[in-house]
Backbone as a chain_set.jsonl record, in Angstrom:
{"seq": "MRKIVAGLFISLDGVVESPEKWHFPYFNDEMGQSVGALMESSDAMLLGRQTYLEFAAHWPNQDPATDPLADIMNNKPKYVATTTLETADWQNTTLLKGDLADELDALRRQPGKDIGITGSATLVTSLLRDDLLDELHMLVHPIVIGSGKRLFDSAYGQIPLKLTTSKTFSTGVLDLTYERA", "coords": {"N": [[13.791, 53.392, 17.611], [12.068, 52.668, 14.608], [12.929, 53.708, 11.242], [11.641, 55.533, 8.43], [12.488, 55.003, 5.224], [13.379, 55.972, 2.024], [14.192, 54.804, -1.246], [15.354, 55.668, -4.383], [15.716, 55.49, -7.941], [16.974, 57.934, -10.033], [17.076, 60.349, -12.628], [19.478, 62.724, -13.953], [18.049, 65.014, -14.538], [15.96, 64.83, -12.768], [13.961, 62.916, -13.25], [11.958, 60.187, -12.323], [10.339, 58.307, -13.297], [9.657, 55.2, -14.895], [12.259, 53.767, -14.625], [13.254, 51.389, -15.565], [13.654, 51.709, -18.235], [15.957, 53.234, -18.581], [17.826, 52.87, -16.608], [19.382, 50.429, -16.384], [21.843, 50.305, -18.008], [23.658, 51.496, -16.31], [23.895, 49.96, -14.106], [25.869, 48.169, -11.828], [28.221, 46.185, -9.877], [28.802, 47.854, -7.682], [26.498, 49.456, -7.439], [24.661, 47.427, -7.056], [25.448, 46.479, -4.535], [24.847, 48.721, -2.976], [22.048, 48.983, -3.323], [21.297, 46.477, -2.356], [22.151, 46.669, 0.34], [20.432, 48.67, 1.256], [17.983, 47.373, 0.972], [18.367, 45.273, 2.777], [18.39, 46.656, 5.161], [15.799, 47.053, 5.873], [12.682, 45.65, 7.012], [10.148, 45.754, 6.192], [7.849, 47.103, 3.773], [6.779, 50.228, 2.513], [4.38, 51.484, 0.451], [3.081, 53.47, -2.233], [-0.19, 53.777, -3.739], [-0.178, 53.387, -6.613], [2.363, 52.2, -7.155], [2.086, 49.958, -5.564], [-0.005, 48.62, -6.967], [1.299, 48.063, -9.41], [3.473, 46.433, -8.527], [2.053, 44.355, -7.266], [0.822, 43.183, -9.409], [2.946, 42.08, -10.691], [5.029, 40.727, -8.999], [3.87, 38.43, -7.537], [3.654, 36.588, -9.58], [6.157, 35.74, -10.242], [8.832, 33.384, -10.29], [10.446, 32.215, -7.507], [12.633, 30.526, -7.692], [13.973, 31.19, -9.997], [14.118, 33.933, -9.795], [15.317, 35.323, -7.175], [14.602, 37.653, -5.797], [11.869, 37.699, -5.846], [10.903, 36.121, -3.739], [11.596, 37.676, -1.523], [10.156, 40.068, -2.053], [7.509, 39.122, -2.095], [7.131, 38.009, 0.454], [7.81, 39.876, 2.409], [6.409, 42.132, 4.807], [3.956, 44.454, 3.702], [2.878, 47.786, 3.444], [0.355, 49.922, 2.436], [-0.142, 53.163, 1.494], [-3.077, 54.691, 1.032], [-6.067, 56.195, -0.21], [-7.998, 55.283, -1.747], [-7.991, 52.519, -2.466], [-9.784, 49.573, -1.676], [-9.366, 46.929, -1.078], [-6.636, 44.597, -0.708], [-4.933, 42.18, -2.284], [-2.448, 40.979, -2.496], [-0.153, 38.962, -0.841], [0.591, 39.449, 2.661], [-0.066, 42.173, 2.904], [-1.114, 45.323, 4.096], [-3.537, 47.813, 4.233], [-3.187, 51.274, 4.694], [-5.381, 53.369, 5.836], [-6.242, 55.302, 7.524], [-5.422, 58.325, 9.331], [-2.45, 59.266, 7.955], [-0.053, 60.137, 9.18], [-0.443, 59.316, 11.844], [-0.705, 56.544, 11.447], [1.841, 55.904, 10.423], [3.438, 56.659, 12.569], [2.676, 54.74, 14.445], [3.641, 52.426, 13.138], [6.385, 52.97, 13.157], [6.936, 52.687, 15.846], [6.754, 50.008, 16.319], [8.604, 46.98, 16.933], [11.565, 46.196, 15.052], [13.317, 46.355, 11.871], [14.151, 49.096, 9.613], [11.561, 50.772, 7.681], [11.056, 50.425, 4.394], [10.822, 52.313, 1.364], [10.182, 51.819, -1.974], [10.342, 53.169, -5.154], [7.269, 54.829, -5.708], [7.036, 57.697, -5.948], [5.265, 59.918, -5.638], [4.253, 59.482, -3.082], [6.67, 59.578, -1.616], [7.453, 62.263, -1.991], [5.298, 63.603, -0.775], [5.57, 62.681, 1.841], [8.055, 63.77, 2.498], [7.405, 66.501, 2.351], [5.586, 66.687, 4.45], [7.184, 66.161, 6.58], [7.609, 63.467, 7.318], [9.289, 61.572, 6.358], [12.265, 59.879, 6.988], [14.785, 59.323, 5.803], [16.199, 59.896, 2.584], [17.29, 58.161, -0.067], [19.031, 58.462, -2.986], [19.859, 57.332, -6.153], [21.508, 58.854, -8.401], [21.508, 59.082, -11.746], [23.746, 59.579, -14.506], [22.299, 60.829, -16.753], [20.133, 62.573, -18.933], [16.766, 62.599, -19.171], [14.61, 64.048, -20.137], [11.767, 64.042, -20.332], [8.927, 62.999, -18.399], [7.718, 61.722, -15.226], [8.727, 63.68, -12.573], [10.608, 63.815, -9.524], [10.265, 66.069, -7.884], [8.198, 68.968, -8.008], [7.041, 72.321, -8.605], [4.817, 72.571, -7.01], [5.22, 71.748, -4.426], [6.837, 73.492, -3.065], [9.596, 74.752, -1.081], [11.793, 72.345, 0.333], [13.878, 71.817, 2.751], [16.912, 69.998, 2.863], [19.466, 67.806, 4.186], [22.575, 66.655, 3.279], [23.817, 63.521, 4.05], [25.399, 61.311, 3.415], [27.567, 60.455, 0.683], [28.555, 59.021, -2.413], [30.434, 58.194, -5.278], [29.944, 56.18, -8.018], [31.747, 54.008, -10.289], [30.469, 54.147, -12.727], [29.56, 56.681, -12.89], [27.271, 57.204, -11.541], [25.706, 58.791, -8.822], [25.491, 58.124, -5.424], [23.464, 59.173, -3.097], [22.505, 60.287, 0.115], [20.002, 61.761, 2.008], [18.687, 63.678, 4.739], [15.978, 65.276, 6.429], [16.481, 68.727, 6.82]], "CA": [[12.584, 53.526, 16.809], [12.288, 52.417, 13.182], [12.926, 54.868, 10.352], [11.037, 55.377, 7.114], [13.618, 55.26, 4.338], [13.028, 55.819, 0.611], [15.27, 54.63, -2.204], [14.861, 55.947, -5.734], [16.572, 55.722, -9.102], [16.568, 59.235, -10.538], [17.965, 60.88, -13.668], [20.087, 64.009, -13.635], [17.021, 66.049, -14.615], [14.933, 64.604, -11.759], [12.925, 61.968, -13.659], [11.925, 58.916, -11.591], [9.412, 57.441, -14.012], [10.126, 54.127, -15.777], [13.719, 53.592, -14.626], [13.625, 50.189, -16.325], [13.983, 52.121, -19.602], [17.215, 53.974, -18.668], [18.676, 52.573, -15.46], [20.24, 49.241, -16.426], [23.22, 50.481, -18.489], [24.495, 52.024, -15.234], [23.915, 49.019, -12.983], [27.08, 47.37, -11.675], [28.331, 45.61, -8.537], [28.731, 48.927, -6.68], [25.104, 49.806, -7.251], [24.022, 46.257, -6.483], [25.74, 46.471, -3.103], [24.106, 49.818, -2.359], [20.626, 48.616, -3.323], [21.169, 45.34, -1.445], [22.274, 47.154, 1.723], [19.197, 49.382, 1.582], [16.931, 46.361, 1.145], [18.672, 44.533, 4.009], [18.155, 47.49, 6.346], [14.362, 47.131, 6.154], [11.946, 44.386, 7.08], [8.787, 46.056, 5.749], [7.781, 48.052, 2.666], [5.701, 51.209, 2.447], [4.158, 51.737, -0.968], [1.93, 54.241, -2.675], [-1.184, 52.955, -4.43], [0.21, 53.01, -7.974], [3.475, 51.248, -7.087], [1.516, 48.708, -5.057], [-0.733, 47.934, -8.046], [2.291, 47.545, -10.36], [4.203, 45.334, -7.899], [1.12, 43.245, -7.0], [0.552, 42.521, -10.688], [4.18, 41.45, -11.177], [5.822, 39.851, -8.136], [3.297, 37.12, -7.219], [3.763, 35.705, -10.756], [7.562, 35.42, -10.486], [9.304, 32.147, -9.682], [11.596, 32.465, -6.639], [13.773, 29.699, -8.094], [14.713, 31.903, -11.048], [14.257, 35.329, -9.381], [15.31, 35.313, -5.703], [13.951, 38.847, -5.275], [10.436, 37.419, -5.735], [10.634, 35.629, -2.39], [11.682, 38.832, -0.625], [9.046, 40.989, -2.329], [6.229, 38.515, -1.755], [7.007, 37.654, 1.871], [8.016, 41.031, 3.296], [5.168, 42.875, 5.071], [3.774, 45.624, 2.854], [1.883, 48.749, 3.905], [0.009, 50.766, 1.295], [-0.796, 54.435, 1.811], [-4.107, 54.855, 0.012], [-7.401, 56.669, 0.163], [-8.948, 54.762, -2.738], [-8.078, 51.059, -2.507], [-10.642, 48.958, -0.662], [-8.801, 45.63, -0.73], [-5.28, 44.312, -1.18], [-4.874, 40.727, -2.355], [-1.072, 40.493, -2.462], [0.113, 38.459, 0.512], [1.271, 40.283, 3.663], [-0.321, 43.587, 2.619], [-2.051, 46.043, 4.945], [-3.862, 49.147, 3.736], [-3.187, 52.354, 5.676], [-6.467, 54.22, 5.36], [-6.513, 56.346, 8.507], [-4.496, 59.449, 9.276], [-1.172, 58.667, 7.595], [0.952, 60.456, 10.204], [-0.692, 58.423, 12.988], [-0.406, 55.166, 11.021], [3.296, 55.764, 10.321], [3.977, 56.734, 13.93], [2.455, 53.413, 15.048], [4.585, 51.494, 12.515], [7.736, 53.291, 13.649], [7.06, 52.249, 17.238], [6.825, 48.549, 16.364], [9.986, 46.505, 16.836], [11.993, 45.741, 13.737], [14.239, 47.169, 11.085], [13.522, 50.234, 8.955], [10.456, 50.578, 6.745], [11.603, 50.915, 3.137], [9.957, 52.721, 0.246], [10.773, 51.665, -3.305], [9.445, 53.863, -6.09], [6.257, 55.616, -4.984], [7.533, 59.078, -5.924], [4.258, 60.831, -5.09], [4.257, 59.245, -1.637], [7.942, 60.071, -1.077], [7.417, 63.722, -1.975], [4.348, 64.074, 0.239], [6.15, 62.4, 3.159], [9.07, 64.801, 2.715], [6.706, 67.776, 2.587], [4.926, 66.634, 5.755], [8.221, 65.813, 7.56], [7.365, 62.098, 7.76], [10.32, 60.711, 5.788], [13.495, 60.015, 7.763], [15.943, 59.342, 4.904], [15.965, 59.798, 1.15], [18.452, 57.645, -0.797], [18.844, 58.641, -4.421], [20.911, 56.923, -7.067], [21.378, 59.847, -9.465], [22.134, 58.571, -12.96], [24.255, 60.646, -15.37], [21.541, 60.837, -17.999], [18.999, 63.49, -18.987], [15.658, 61.886, -19.812], [13.881, 65.067, -20.895], [10.345, 64.077, -19.998], [8.51, 61.952, -17.468], [7.41, 62.162, -13.864], [9.873, 64.122, -11.794], [10.414, 63.651, -8.085], [9.782, 67.311, -7.297], [7.701, 70.026, -8.87], [6.869, 73.575, -7.871], [3.65, 72.516, -6.132], [5.596, 71.417, -3.054], [7.618, 74.547, -2.437], [10.929, 74.388, -0.62], [11.955, 71.294, 1.332], [15.309, 71.81, 3.059], [17.491, 68.681, 3.125], [20.868, 67.778, 4.599], [23.303, 65.515, 2.737], [24.479, 62.794, 5.133], [26.444, 60.477, 2.81], [27.634, 60.494, -0.777], [29.557, 58.158, -3.028], [30.365, 58.184, -6.74], [30.269, 54.875, -8.586], [32.589, 54.063, -11.494], [29.602, 54.44, -13.875], [29.15, 58.07, -12.806], [26.075, 57.313, -10.706], [25.912, 59.314, -7.479], [24.705, 57.501, -4.361], [23.296, 60.274, -2.173], [21.538, 60.101, 1.198], [19.58, 63.023, 2.619], [17.716, 63.755, 5.816], [15.339, 66.598, 6.523], [17.373, 69.684, 7.498]], "C": [[12.963, 53.322, 15.343], [12.242, 53.72, 12.39], [12.172, 54.509, 9.073], [12.058, 55.898, 6.117], [13.191, 54.983, 2.896], [14.285, 55.651, -0.226], [14.733, 54.781, -3.613], [15.997, 55.978, -6.741], [16.065, 57.025, -9.718], [17.569, 59.687, -11.595], [18.508, 62.23, -13.231], [19.069, 65.145, -13.684], [15.808, 65.742, -13.736], [13.844, 63.616, -12.114], [13.072, 60.66, -12.863], [11.033, 57.884, -12.287], [10.147, 56.431, -14.885], [11.636, 53.944, -15.788], [14.164, 52.343, -15.384], [14.012, 50.524, -17.765], [15.352, 52.79, -19.715], [18.24, 53.608, -17.589], [19.73, 51.491, -15.7], [21.623, 49.419, -17.039], [24.19, 50.957, -17.401], [24.617, 51.058, -14.051], [25.22, 48.228, -12.997], [27.126, 46.834, -10.241], [28.23, 46.667, -7.436], [27.276, 49.289, -6.386], [24.337, 48.642, -6.635], [24.236, 46.171, -4.981], [24.951, 47.552, -2.373], [22.62, 49.482, -2.242], [20.39, 47.466, -2.345], [21.232, 45.761, 0.015], [21.01, 47.887, 2.157], [18.058, 48.404, 1.807], [17.122, 45.589, 2.446], [18.339, 45.329, 5.261], [16.675, 47.591, 6.713], [13.749, 45.742, 6.231], [10.471, 44.587, 6.742], [8.873, 47.08, 4.629], [6.583, 48.971, 2.844], [5.577, 51.597, 0.986], [2.997, 52.699, -1.165], [1.013, 53.325, -3.481], [-0.703, 52.474, -5.791], [1.348, 51.988, -7.973], [2.978, 49.913, -6.565], [0.825, 47.94, -6.186], [0.236, 47.336, -9.072], [3.023, 46.329, -9.781], [3.297, 44.118, -7.692], [0.753, 42.503, -8.277], [1.767, 41.72, -11.167], [4.733, 40.367, -10.243], [5.166, 38.522, -7.774], [3.416, 36.109, -8.364], [5.198, 35.301, -11.064], [7.96, 34.169, -9.707], [10.532, 32.43, -8.819], [12.828, 31.63, -7.004], [14.615, 30.4, -9.158], [14.914, 33.387, -10.721], [14.175, 35.392, -7.854], [14.654, 36.547, -5.078], [12.444, 38.624, -5.086], [10.07, 36.96, -4.327], [10.63, 36.784, -1.39], [10.457, 39.727, -0.809], [7.699, 40.408, -1.888], [6.053, 38.285, -0.256], [7.182, 38.813, 2.839], [6.667, 41.7, 3.567], [5.141, 44.163, 4.245], [2.644, 46.482, 3.424], [1.639, 49.714, 2.761], [-0.73, 52.0, 1.784], [-1.801, 54.712, 0.702], [-5.378, 55.446, 0.608], [-8.449, 56.048, -0.749], [-9.053, 53.236, -2.773], [-8.953, 50.545, -1.371], [-10.086, 47.612, -0.191], [-7.39, 45.524, -1.293], [-5.099, 42.801, -1.116], [-3.462, 40.162, -2.284], [-0.739, 40.126, -1.02], [0.893, 39.458, 1.358], [1.099, 41.778, 3.421], [-1.388, 44.132, 3.551], [-2.275, 47.422, 4.341], [-3.852, 50.138, 4.89], [-4.208, 53.378, 5.214], [-6.827, 55.325, 6.344], [-5.6, 57.533, 8.282], [-3.092, 58.897, 9.072], [-0.1, 58.942, 8.64], [0.787, 59.544, 11.413], [-0.331, 56.983, 12.652], [1.104, 54.935, 10.975], [3.96, 55.836, 11.686], [3.822, 55.379, 14.626], [3.414, 52.383, 14.462], [6.007, 51.723, 13.01], [7.973, 52.734, 15.047], [7.109, 50.717, 17.371], [8.288, 48.116, 16.309], [10.311, 46.067, 15.417], [12.998, 46.678, 13.114], [13.482, 48.348, 10.49], [12.359, 49.799, 8.072], [10.901, 51.234, 5.442], [10.543, 51.269, 2.113], [10.755, 52.55, -1.038], [9.816, 52.314, -4.291], [8.531, 54.79, -5.313], [6.656, 57.084, -4.843], [6.532, 60.066, -5.334], [4.204, 60.705, -3.576], [5.515, 59.823, -1.008], [7.901, 61.593, -0.952], [6.458, 64.233, -0.908], [4.867, 63.798, 1.65], [7.247, 63.41, 3.496], [8.419, 66.133, 3.089], [6.121, 67.827, 3.994], [5.874, 66.219, 6.881], [7.985, 64.422, 8.161], [8.392, 61.111, 7.213], [11.628, 60.961, 6.534], [14.733, 60.104, 6.892], [15.491, 59.181, 3.463], [17.276, 59.374, 0.494], [18.152, 57.782, -2.282], [20.077, 58.151, -5.157], [20.727, 57.773, -8.313], [22.201, 59.382, -10.663], [22.576, 59.704, -13.876], [23.608, 60.611, -16.755], [20.406, 61.848, -17.861], [17.913, 62.782, -19.786], [14.809, 62.855, -20.636], [12.416, 65.156, -20.592], [10.04, 62.9, -19.087], [8.272, 62.542, -16.093], [8.702, 62.482, -13.126], [9.562, 63.973, -10.303], [9.805, 64.899, -7.471], [9.217, 68.22, -8.376], [7.413, 71.239, -7.995], [5.695, 73.547, -6.897], [4.028, 72.285, -4.669], [6.382, 72.515, -2.356], [8.976, 74.04, -1.997], [10.867, 73.292, 0.443], [13.444, 71.227, 1.642], [15.785, 70.414, 3.455], [18.951, 68.827, 3.522], [21.5, 66.503, 4.046], [24.05, 64.827, 3.878], [25.557, 61.839, 4.628], [26.406, 60.652, 1.303], [28.763, 59.596, -1.244], [29.358, 58.252, -4.529], [30.791, 56.808, -7.226], [31.084, 55.055, -9.866], [31.776, 54.368, -12.753], [29.189, 55.911, -13.922], [27.88, 58.281, -12.01], [26.486, 57.844, -9.331], [24.962, 58.622, -6.517], [24.62, 58.528, -3.237], [22.233, 59.936, -1.124], [21.286, 61.443, 1.856], [18.65, 62.76, 3.792], [17.073, 65.139, 5.752], [16.27, 67.521, 7.297], [16.655, 70.332, 8.672]], "O": [[14.031, 53.742, 14.896], [11.612, 54.696, 12.798], [12.08, 53.342, 8.691], [12.446, 57.066, 6.151], [12.704, 53.897, 2.583], [15.313, 56.273, 0.044], [13.776, 54.11, -3.999], [17.1, 56.434, -6.438], [14.86, 57.197, -9.902], [18.768, 59.437, -11.47], [18.042, 62.807, -12.248], [19.204, 66.129, -12.957], [14.741, 66.324, -13.932], [12.882, 63.477, -11.358], [14.166, 60.107, -12.749], [10.994, 56.719, -11.889], [11.138, 56.765, -15.535], [12.244, 53.964, -16.858], [15.318, 52.247, -15.8], [14.634, 49.706, -18.442], [15.876, 52.912, -20.823], [19.401, 54.011, -17.673], [20.867, 51.637, -15.251], [22.54, 48.716, -16.613], [25.405, 50.835, -17.556], [25.363, 51.32, -13.107], [25.628, 47.689, -14.026], [26.174, 47.011, -9.481], [27.645, 46.416, -6.383], [26.878, 49.413, -5.228], [23.465, 48.846, -5.791], [23.316, 45.831, -4.237], [24.444, 47.32, -1.275], [22.012, 49.674, -1.188], [19.413, 47.469, -1.597], [20.46, 45.271, 0.839], [20.566, 47.741, 3.296], [17.255, 48.579, 2.724], [16.15, 45.286, 3.139], [18.04, 44.751, 6.306], [16.334, 48.155, 7.752], [14.224, 44.793, 5.608], [9.647, 43.703, 6.975], [9.841, 47.835, 4.539], [5.512, 48.543, 3.272], [6.558, 51.994, 0.356], [2.057, 52.736, -0.372], [1.407, 52.222, -3.858], [-0.803, 51.286, -6.098], [1.296, 51.01, -8.719], [3.387, 48.858, -7.05], [1.047, 46.739, -6.343], [0.018, 46.223, -9.55], [3.176, 45.315, -10.461], [3.719, 42.984, -7.916], [0.41, 41.322, -8.231], [1.626, 40.789, -11.96], [4.886, 39.216, -10.653], [5.884, 37.524, -7.708], [3.291, 34.905, -8.139], [5.441, 34.595, -12.042], [7.477, 33.935, -8.6], [11.564, 32.845, -9.347], [13.949, 32.0, -6.654], [15.832, 30.22, -9.21], [15.785, 34.032, -11.306], [13.082, 35.503, -7.299], [14.195, 36.483, -3.937], [11.818, 39.286, -4.259], [9.042, 37.367, -3.786], [9.764, 36.857, -0.518], [9.801, 40.098, 0.165], [6.849, 41.13, -1.366], [4.933, 38.359, 0.25], [6.738, 38.728, 3.984], [5.855, 41.825, 2.65], [6.147, 44.86, 4.107], [1.599, 45.973, 3.83], [2.579, 50.26, 2.183], [-1.791, 51.908, 2.402], [-1.415, 54.943, -0.444], [-5.707, 55.22, 1.772], [-9.647, 56.255, -0.556], [-10.122, 52.712, -3.084], [-8.868, 51.028, -0.241], [-10.307, 47.205, 0.95], [-7.003, 46.246, -2.212], [-5.109, 42.21, -0.036], [-3.297, 38.968, -2.034], [-1.012, 40.89, -0.095], [1.732, 40.207, 0.856], [2.006, 42.564, 3.697], [-2.423, 43.504, 3.774], [-1.323, 48.115, 3.981], [-4.437, 49.879, 5.942], [-3.938, 54.165, 4.307], [-7.636, 56.196, 6.025], [-5.069, 57.728, 7.189], [-2.592, 58.147, 9.909], [0.69, 58.052, 8.954], [1.777, 59.048, 11.951], [0.273, 56.281, 13.463], [1.593, 53.9, 11.429], [4.945, 55.14, 11.932], [4.734, 54.926, 15.317], [3.949, 51.552, 15.196], [6.745, 50.769, 13.254], [9.093, 52.352, 15.385], [7.469, 50.199, 18.428], [9.117, 48.799, 15.709], [9.435, 45.623, 14.675], [13.462, 47.642, 13.723], [12.318, 48.577, 10.817], [12.197, 48.619, 7.761], [11.1, 52.447, 5.387], [9.507, 50.613, 2.01], [11.862, 53.071, -1.17], [8.616, 52.042, -4.267], [8.963, 55.458, -4.374], [6.615, 57.643, -3.747], [6.928, 60.968, -4.596], [4.119, 61.708, -2.868], [5.439, 60.488, 0.024], [8.274, 62.142, 0.084], [6.771, 65.196, -0.208], [4.631, 64.594, 2.559], [7.358, 63.853, 4.639], [8.842, 66.8, 4.033], [6.149, 68.867, 4.652], [5.435, 65.956, 8.0], [8.142, 64.226, 9.366], [8.365, 59.933, 7.57], [12.05, 62.106, 6.695], [15.645, 60.874, 7.194], [14.55, 58.448, 3.157], [18.252, 60.124, 0.496], [17.141, 57.278, -2.772], [21.203, 58.517, -4.819], [19.903, 57.465, -9.174], [23.428, 59.3, -10.599], [21.859, 60.694, -14.014], [24.268, 60.396, -17.772], [19.794, 61.964, -16.8], [18.122, 62.412, -20.942], [14.343, 62.504, -21.72], [11.858, 66.254, -20.593], [10.8, 61.934, -19.017], [8.582, 63.704, -15.831], [9.629, 61.675, -13.064], [8.404, 64.003, -9.887], [8.918, 64.799, -6.623], [9.698, 68.237, -9.509], [7.536, 71.171, -6.772], [5.593, 74.423, -6.038], [3.244, 72.592, -3.771], [6.566, 72.451, -1.14], [9.452, 73.016, -2.486], [10.011, 73.307, 1.327], [14.203, 70.639, 0.872], [15.157, 69.736, 4.267], [19.59, 69.839, 3.234], [21.02, 65.401, 4.312], [24.824, 65.465, 4.591], [26.53, 61.581, 5.337], [25.365, 60.954, 0.719], [29.78, 59.434, -0.569], [28.227, 58.376, -4.999], [31.872, 56.327, -6.885], [31.1, 56.138, -10.45], [32.345, 54.807, -13.752], [28.546, 56.345, -14.877], [27.453, 59.42, -11.819], [27.481, 57.405, -8.753], [23.76, 58.544, -6.773], [25.589, 58.732, -2.507], [21.191, 59.367, -1.447], [22.216, 62.166, 2.214], [17.929, 61.763, 3.831], [17.581, 66.046, 5.093], [16.797, 67.125, 8.337], [17.237, 71.165, 9.367]]}, "num_chains": 1, "name": "protein.A"}
């Protein structure tokens, strides 16, 4: 059965918002391999509404000849967990508007690789809370941002996790993988 796997860039103080503003000084070949392996392990994307809107505004306008990631992002099947969107114009996108647990169970039962989540912190946290996320991959950057959207807040209470793998990159970034405990 397929797994639902999230990958996030996160600061030491838990900020996941706008990683493009603080992430790149820490990017190196080690991180590239980790991110690439996570992308390779999935053949579909699960996105929250906000991340979908940001990606749909960006990726269809990118030239695959100059940005090879554009081809992957545009052609991979995308599933959007939403209660508010009525349509999705980005190619290969399906809106999940029914009971999310049932929709995800049906996706898990389809043949294929894992279903990957990029960004979508609100979705990731709610899936963890509802025991619907199979793995959480976090690239913890050695920087304190101080403000911005954090992955967790007190509204969710305790969510017990089990560390399954860890690696430290030469930049000080921690590559951590968790499952629900």
